[in-house]
Coordinates of C-alpha atoms in Angstrom, one line a residue:
Chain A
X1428 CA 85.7 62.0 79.7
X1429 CA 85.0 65.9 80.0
X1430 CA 87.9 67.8 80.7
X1431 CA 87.9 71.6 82.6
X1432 CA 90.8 73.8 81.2
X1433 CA 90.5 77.1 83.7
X1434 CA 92.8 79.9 82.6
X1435 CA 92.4 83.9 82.9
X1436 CA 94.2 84.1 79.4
X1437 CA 92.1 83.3 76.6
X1438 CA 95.2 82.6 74.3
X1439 CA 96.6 79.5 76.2
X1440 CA 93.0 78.3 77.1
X1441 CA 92.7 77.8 73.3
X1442 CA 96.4 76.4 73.0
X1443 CA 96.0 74.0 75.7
X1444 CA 92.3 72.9 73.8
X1445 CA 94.1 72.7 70.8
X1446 CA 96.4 70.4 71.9
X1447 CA 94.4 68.3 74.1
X1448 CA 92.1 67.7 70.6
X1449 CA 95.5 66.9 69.1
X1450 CA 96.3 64.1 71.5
X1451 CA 92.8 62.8 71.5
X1452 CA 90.9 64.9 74.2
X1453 CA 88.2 66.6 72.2
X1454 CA 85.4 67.1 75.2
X1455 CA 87.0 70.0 76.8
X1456 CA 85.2 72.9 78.2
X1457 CA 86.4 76.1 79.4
X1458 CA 86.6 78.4 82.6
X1459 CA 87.9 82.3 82.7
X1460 CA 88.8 82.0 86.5
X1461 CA 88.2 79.8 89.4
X1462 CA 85.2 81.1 90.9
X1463 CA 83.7 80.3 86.9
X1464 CA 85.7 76.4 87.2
X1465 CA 83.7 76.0 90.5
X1466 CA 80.1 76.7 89.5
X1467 CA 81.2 74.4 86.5
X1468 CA 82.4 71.6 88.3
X1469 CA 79.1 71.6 90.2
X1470 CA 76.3 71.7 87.2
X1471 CA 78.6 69.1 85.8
X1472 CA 80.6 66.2 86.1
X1473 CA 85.1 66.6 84.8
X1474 CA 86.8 63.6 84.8
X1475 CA 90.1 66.3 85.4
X1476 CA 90.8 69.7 85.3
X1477 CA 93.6 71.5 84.3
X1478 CA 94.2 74.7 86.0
X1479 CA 96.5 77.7 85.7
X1480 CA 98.2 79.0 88.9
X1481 CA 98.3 82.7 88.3
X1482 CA 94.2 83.8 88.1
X1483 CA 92.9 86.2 89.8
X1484 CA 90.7 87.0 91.9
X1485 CA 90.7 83.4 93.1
X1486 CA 94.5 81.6 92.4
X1487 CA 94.6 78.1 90.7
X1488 CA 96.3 76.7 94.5
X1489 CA 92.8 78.4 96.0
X1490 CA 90.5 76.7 93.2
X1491 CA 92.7 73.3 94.0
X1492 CA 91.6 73.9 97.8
X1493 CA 88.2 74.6 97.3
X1494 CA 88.0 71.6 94.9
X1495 CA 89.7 69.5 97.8
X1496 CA 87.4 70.6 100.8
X1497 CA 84.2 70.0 98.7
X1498 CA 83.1 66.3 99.6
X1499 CA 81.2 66.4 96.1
X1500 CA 84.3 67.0 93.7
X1501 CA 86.9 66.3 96.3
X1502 CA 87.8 63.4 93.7
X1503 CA 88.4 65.3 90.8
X1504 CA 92.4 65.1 89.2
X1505 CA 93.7 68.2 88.9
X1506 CA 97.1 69.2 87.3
X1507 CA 98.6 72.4 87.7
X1508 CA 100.0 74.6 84.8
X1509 CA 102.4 77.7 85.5
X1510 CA 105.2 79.4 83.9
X1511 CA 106.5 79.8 87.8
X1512 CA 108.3 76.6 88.5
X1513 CA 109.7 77.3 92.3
X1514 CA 110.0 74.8 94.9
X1515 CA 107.8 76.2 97.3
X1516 CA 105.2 76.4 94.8
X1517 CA 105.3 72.6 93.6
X1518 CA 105.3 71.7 97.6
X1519 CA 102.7 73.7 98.2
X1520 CA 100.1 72.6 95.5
X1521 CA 101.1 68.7 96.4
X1522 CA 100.2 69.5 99.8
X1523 CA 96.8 71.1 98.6
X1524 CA 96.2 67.8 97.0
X1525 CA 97.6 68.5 93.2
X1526 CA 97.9 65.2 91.1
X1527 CA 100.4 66.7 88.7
X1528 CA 102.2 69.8 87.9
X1529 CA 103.2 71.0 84.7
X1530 CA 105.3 73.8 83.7
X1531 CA 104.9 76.5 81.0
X1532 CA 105.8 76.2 77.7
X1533 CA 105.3 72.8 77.5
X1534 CA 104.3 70.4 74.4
X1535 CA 101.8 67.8 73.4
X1536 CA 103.6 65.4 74.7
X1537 CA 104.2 66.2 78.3
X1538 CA 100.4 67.0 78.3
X1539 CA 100.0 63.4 77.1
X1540 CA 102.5 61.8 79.6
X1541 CA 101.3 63.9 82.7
X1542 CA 97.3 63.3 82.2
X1543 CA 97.9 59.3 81.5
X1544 CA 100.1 59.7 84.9
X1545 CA 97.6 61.3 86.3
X1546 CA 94.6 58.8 84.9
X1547 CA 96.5 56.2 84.7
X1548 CA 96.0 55.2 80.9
Chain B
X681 CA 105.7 138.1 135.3
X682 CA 109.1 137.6 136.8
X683 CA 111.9 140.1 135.9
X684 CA 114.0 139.3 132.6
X685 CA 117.6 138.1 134.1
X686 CA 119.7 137.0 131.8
X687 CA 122.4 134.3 131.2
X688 CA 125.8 133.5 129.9
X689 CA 127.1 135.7 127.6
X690 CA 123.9 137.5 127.7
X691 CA 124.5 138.4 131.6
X692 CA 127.8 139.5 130.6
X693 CA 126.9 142.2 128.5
X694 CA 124.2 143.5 130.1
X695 CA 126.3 144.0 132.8
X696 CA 129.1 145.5 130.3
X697 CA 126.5 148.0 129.1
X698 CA 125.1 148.8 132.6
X699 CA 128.4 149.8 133.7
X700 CA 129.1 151.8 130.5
X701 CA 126.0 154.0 131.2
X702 CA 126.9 154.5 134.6
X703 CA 130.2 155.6 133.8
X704 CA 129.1 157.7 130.9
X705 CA 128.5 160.8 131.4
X706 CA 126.1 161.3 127.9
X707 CA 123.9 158.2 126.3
X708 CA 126.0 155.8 124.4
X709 CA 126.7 156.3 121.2
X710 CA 126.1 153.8 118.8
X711 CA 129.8 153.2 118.1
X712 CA 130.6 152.2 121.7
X713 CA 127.5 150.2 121.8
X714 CA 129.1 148.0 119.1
X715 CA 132.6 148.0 120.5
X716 CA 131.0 146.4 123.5
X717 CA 129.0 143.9 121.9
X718 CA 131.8 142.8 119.4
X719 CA 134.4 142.8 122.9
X720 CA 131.7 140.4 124.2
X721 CA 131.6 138.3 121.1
X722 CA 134.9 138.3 121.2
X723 CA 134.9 136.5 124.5
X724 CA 132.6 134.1 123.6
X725 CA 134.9 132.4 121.4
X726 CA 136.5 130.8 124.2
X727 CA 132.6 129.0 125.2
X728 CA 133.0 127.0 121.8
X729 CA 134.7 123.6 122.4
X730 CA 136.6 121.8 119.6
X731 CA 134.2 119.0 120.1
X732 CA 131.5 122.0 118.9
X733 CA 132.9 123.1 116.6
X734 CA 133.7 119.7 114.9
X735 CA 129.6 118.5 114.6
X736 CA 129.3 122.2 113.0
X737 CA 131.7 121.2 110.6
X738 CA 130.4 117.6 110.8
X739 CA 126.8 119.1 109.9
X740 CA 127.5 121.9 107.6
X741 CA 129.4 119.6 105.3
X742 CA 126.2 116.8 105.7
X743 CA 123.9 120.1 105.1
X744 CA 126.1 120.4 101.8
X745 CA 126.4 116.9 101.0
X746 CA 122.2 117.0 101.0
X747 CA 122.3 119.9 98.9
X748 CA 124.1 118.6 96.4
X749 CA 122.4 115.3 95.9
X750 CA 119.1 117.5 96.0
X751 CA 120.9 119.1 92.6
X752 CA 122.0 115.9 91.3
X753 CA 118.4 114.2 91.8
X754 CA 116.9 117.5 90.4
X755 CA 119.1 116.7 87.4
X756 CA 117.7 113.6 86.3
X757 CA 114.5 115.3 87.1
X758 CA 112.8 111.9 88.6
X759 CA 109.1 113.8 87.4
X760 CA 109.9 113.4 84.1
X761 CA 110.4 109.6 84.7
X762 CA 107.4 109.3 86.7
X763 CA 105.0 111.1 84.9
X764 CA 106.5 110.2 81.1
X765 CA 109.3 107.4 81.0
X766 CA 107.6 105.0 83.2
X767 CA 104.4 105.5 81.7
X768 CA 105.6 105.5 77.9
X769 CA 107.4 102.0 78.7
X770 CA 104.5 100.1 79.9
X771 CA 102.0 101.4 77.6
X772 CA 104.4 100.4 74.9
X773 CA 105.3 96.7 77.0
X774 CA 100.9 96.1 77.4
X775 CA 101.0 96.9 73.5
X776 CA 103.6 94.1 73.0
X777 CA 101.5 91.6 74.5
X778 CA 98.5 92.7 73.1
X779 CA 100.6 92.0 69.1
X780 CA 101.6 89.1 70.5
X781 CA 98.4 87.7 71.6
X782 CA 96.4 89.2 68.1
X783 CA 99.7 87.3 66.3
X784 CA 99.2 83.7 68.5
X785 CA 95.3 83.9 67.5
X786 CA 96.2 84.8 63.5
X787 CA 98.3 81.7 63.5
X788 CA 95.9 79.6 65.7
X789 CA 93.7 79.9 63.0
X790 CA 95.7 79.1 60.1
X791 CA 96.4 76.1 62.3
X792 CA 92.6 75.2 62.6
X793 CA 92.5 75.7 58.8
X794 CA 95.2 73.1 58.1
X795 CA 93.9 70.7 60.4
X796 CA 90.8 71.1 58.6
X797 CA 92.1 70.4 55.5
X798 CA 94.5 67.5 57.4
X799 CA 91.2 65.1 57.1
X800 CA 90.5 65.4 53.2
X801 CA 94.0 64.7 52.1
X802 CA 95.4 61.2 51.6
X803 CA 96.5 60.1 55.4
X804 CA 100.3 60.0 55.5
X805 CA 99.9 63.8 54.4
X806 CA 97.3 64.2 56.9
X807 CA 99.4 63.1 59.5
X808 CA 102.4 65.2 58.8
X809 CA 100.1 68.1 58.7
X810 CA 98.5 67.4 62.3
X811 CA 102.2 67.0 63.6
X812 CA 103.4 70.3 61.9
X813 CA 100.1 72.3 63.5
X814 CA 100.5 70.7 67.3
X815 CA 104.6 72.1 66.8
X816 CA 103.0 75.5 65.9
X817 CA 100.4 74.8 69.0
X818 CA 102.9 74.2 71.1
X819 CA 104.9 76.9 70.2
X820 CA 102.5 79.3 70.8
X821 CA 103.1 78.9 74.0
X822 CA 105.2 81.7 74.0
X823 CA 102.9 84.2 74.3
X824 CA 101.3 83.5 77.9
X825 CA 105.0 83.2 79.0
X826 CA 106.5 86.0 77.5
X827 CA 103.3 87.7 78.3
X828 CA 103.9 86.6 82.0
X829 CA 107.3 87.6 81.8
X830 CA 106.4 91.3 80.4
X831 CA 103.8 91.6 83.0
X832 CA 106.6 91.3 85.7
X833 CA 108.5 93.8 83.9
X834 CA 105.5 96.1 84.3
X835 CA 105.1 95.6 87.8
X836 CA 109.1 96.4 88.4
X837 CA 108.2 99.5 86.7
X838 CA 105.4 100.5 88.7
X839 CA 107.6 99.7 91.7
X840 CA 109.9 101.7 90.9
X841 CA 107.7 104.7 90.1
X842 CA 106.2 104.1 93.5
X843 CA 109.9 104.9 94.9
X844 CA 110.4 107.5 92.7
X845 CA 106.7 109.1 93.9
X846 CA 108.1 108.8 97.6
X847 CA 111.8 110.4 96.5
X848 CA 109.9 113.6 95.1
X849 CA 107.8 113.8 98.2
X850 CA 110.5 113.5 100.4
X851 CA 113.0 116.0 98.5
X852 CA 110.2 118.5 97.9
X853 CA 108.9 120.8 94.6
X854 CA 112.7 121.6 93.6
X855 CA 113.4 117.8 92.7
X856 CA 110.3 117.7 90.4
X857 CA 109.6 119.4 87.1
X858 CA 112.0 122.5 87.9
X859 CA 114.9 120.7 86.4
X860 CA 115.4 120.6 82.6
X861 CA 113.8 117.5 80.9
X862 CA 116.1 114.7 79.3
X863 CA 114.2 113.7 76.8
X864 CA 114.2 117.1 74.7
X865 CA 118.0 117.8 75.7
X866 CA 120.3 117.2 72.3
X867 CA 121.4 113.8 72.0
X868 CA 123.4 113.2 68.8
X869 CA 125.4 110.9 70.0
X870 CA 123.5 108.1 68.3
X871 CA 124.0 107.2 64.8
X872 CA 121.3 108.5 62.4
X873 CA 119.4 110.3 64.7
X874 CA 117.1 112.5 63.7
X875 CA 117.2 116.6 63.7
X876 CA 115.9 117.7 66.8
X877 CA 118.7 115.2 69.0
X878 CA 116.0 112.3 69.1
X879 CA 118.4 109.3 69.4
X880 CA 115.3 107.1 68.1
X881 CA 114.5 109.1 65.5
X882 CA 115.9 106.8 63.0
X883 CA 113.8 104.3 64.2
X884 CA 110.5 106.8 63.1
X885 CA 109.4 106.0 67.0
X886 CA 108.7 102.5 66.5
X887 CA 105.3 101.1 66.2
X888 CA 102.5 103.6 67.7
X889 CA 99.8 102.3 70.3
X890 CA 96.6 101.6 69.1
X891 CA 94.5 104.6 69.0
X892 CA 97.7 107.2 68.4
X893 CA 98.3 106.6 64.9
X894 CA 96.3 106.2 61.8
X895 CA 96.2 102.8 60.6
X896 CA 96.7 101.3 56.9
X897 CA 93.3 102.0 55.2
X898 CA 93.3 105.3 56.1
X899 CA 97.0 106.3 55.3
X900 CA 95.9 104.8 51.9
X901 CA 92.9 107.4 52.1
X902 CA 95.1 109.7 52.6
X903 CA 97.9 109.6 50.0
X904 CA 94.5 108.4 47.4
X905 CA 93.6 112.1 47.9
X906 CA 97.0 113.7 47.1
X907 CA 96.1 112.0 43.4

């Protein structure tokens, strides 16, 4: 299964890589923003992505929605990462359709728990 | 154009000084001139309510009250903070996350080294290896939060140089660089500063921003050539 890790900040894209490969996800690619995730997602085919919230110029809640009103990747998981855990945030990526939610820093093991939640492995 | 006719205590002494020159016998002199225009004055007193003279009191002492916190802003000379302070501290907080980041990779890649090297060592190593570099991975996490975190800080800062912008504009020139600055006012309140009242100077500034200091190779070049 490919997985999309989208982040604006290099750094965590290569932690959150790094520990995907140490939990046993090693076919991971990478996006720099959303609008990048989205032109991904449609040459080829994620089993999930995991986005960050704060990107700009397109938000991880916009790429969620975009991702949710497209009939062809509609489908997709997608968990949410952000260092911002408020309420209204959490409500308002479930009601965009967000399988999980995690919040920065978090370890291997949360990663693990939240994608088998999410996969259901 | 209609004929000037005036009012109040106007009408009053033009009608004091018409009768004066008809009862004078030479043009007024300039001394009974003034006796007639301070006896009107005089008079006028009594046009002045209480109520009057209380919002004159009421807005002289505002007037003075603005005056002074004009001074008192003047003081801290909000320029200075806009156009140094506030500048200084996010170029120094942007150069913290940059470290930061250059740090996170550095140790990333020691990381990627040992995890290398986790594969060609017998396996119960191996595995306490991979466990001890997904710690340091997760970890690392540090950095995009504390980055996040700084990043706020920065935008408070611009805020509040945005307020600052609109208090200058707002008081006028004698609130902006009129005022003596702080920063080269003596400070030697803190221990081990340095001559010249910088209360950091015992710190030797901290670390400089990229492109403001030499770096290690060349200070080496440099104190090479004092050989």
């Amino acid at each position: 299964m490919k997985i999309l890790v989208v982040d604006d900040y290099a750094t965590m894209r290569r932690i959150v890589r790094n520990l995907l490969s140490q939990i046993g996800y090693t076919d991971v690619d990478e996006a720099g923003d959303g609008v990048t995730a989205l032109q991904k997602m449609r040459e080829a085919k994620y089993g999930l992505v995991i986005s960050d919230w704060n990107m700009e110029p397109m938000t991880g809640l916009q790429l969620l929605k975009e991702i949710r009103a497209d009939v062809k990747l509609n489908a997709t998981p997608f968990i949410m990462v952000t260092a911002e855990s408020k309420t209204e945030n959490v409500i308002a990526a479930k009601q965009a359709g967000v399988n999980n939610y995690i919040v920065k820093p978090f370890n291997a093991e949360t990663l693990k728990m939240k994608i088998h939640a999410v996969l259901g492995g | 154009m209609a004929p000037f006719a005036p009012t109040g205590p106007d009408k009053q002494l033009w009608q004091r000084l018409d009768r004066a020159h008809t009862e004078a016998t030479t043009p007024l002199a300039r001394d009974e001139v003034a006796a007639i225009v301070h006896e009107i004055i005089a008079n006028m007193a009594g046009d002045v309510s209480a109520t009057d003279l209380k919002l004159y009191n009421e807005l002289e002492a505002l007037a003075r009250y603005i005056q002074h916190a004009k001074a008192e802003i003047a003081a801290i000379n909000p320029d200075d903070i806009r156009s140094n302070h506030i500048p200084t501290a996010t170029d120094e907080l942007d150069a913290v996350v940059g470290a930061t980041e250059k740090a996170t990779n550095t140790i990333m890649d020691g990381c990627d080294v040992i995890g290398g090297l986790a594969a060609q060592v017998p396996p119960e190593i191996g595995q306490k290896l991979t466990e001890v570099v997904t710690g340091i991975y997760e970890a690392c996490n540090f950095q995009d939060v504390t980055g996040q975190r700084i990043t706020k800080v920065v935008r408070a800062l611009k805020h509040i140089e945005s307020k600052i912008d609109a208090l200058v504009v707002a008081f006028g020139e004698q609130v902006g660089a009129s005022a003596p600055t702080p920063s080269t006012q003596p400070l030697a309140a803190a221990p081990g500063a340095a001559a010249g009242g910088d209360p950091d100077g015992y710190l030797l500034h901290g670390p400089s921003l990229p492109g403001q200091a030499i770096d290690q190779d060349e200070i080496d070049r440099l104190l090479a050539s004092f050989d």
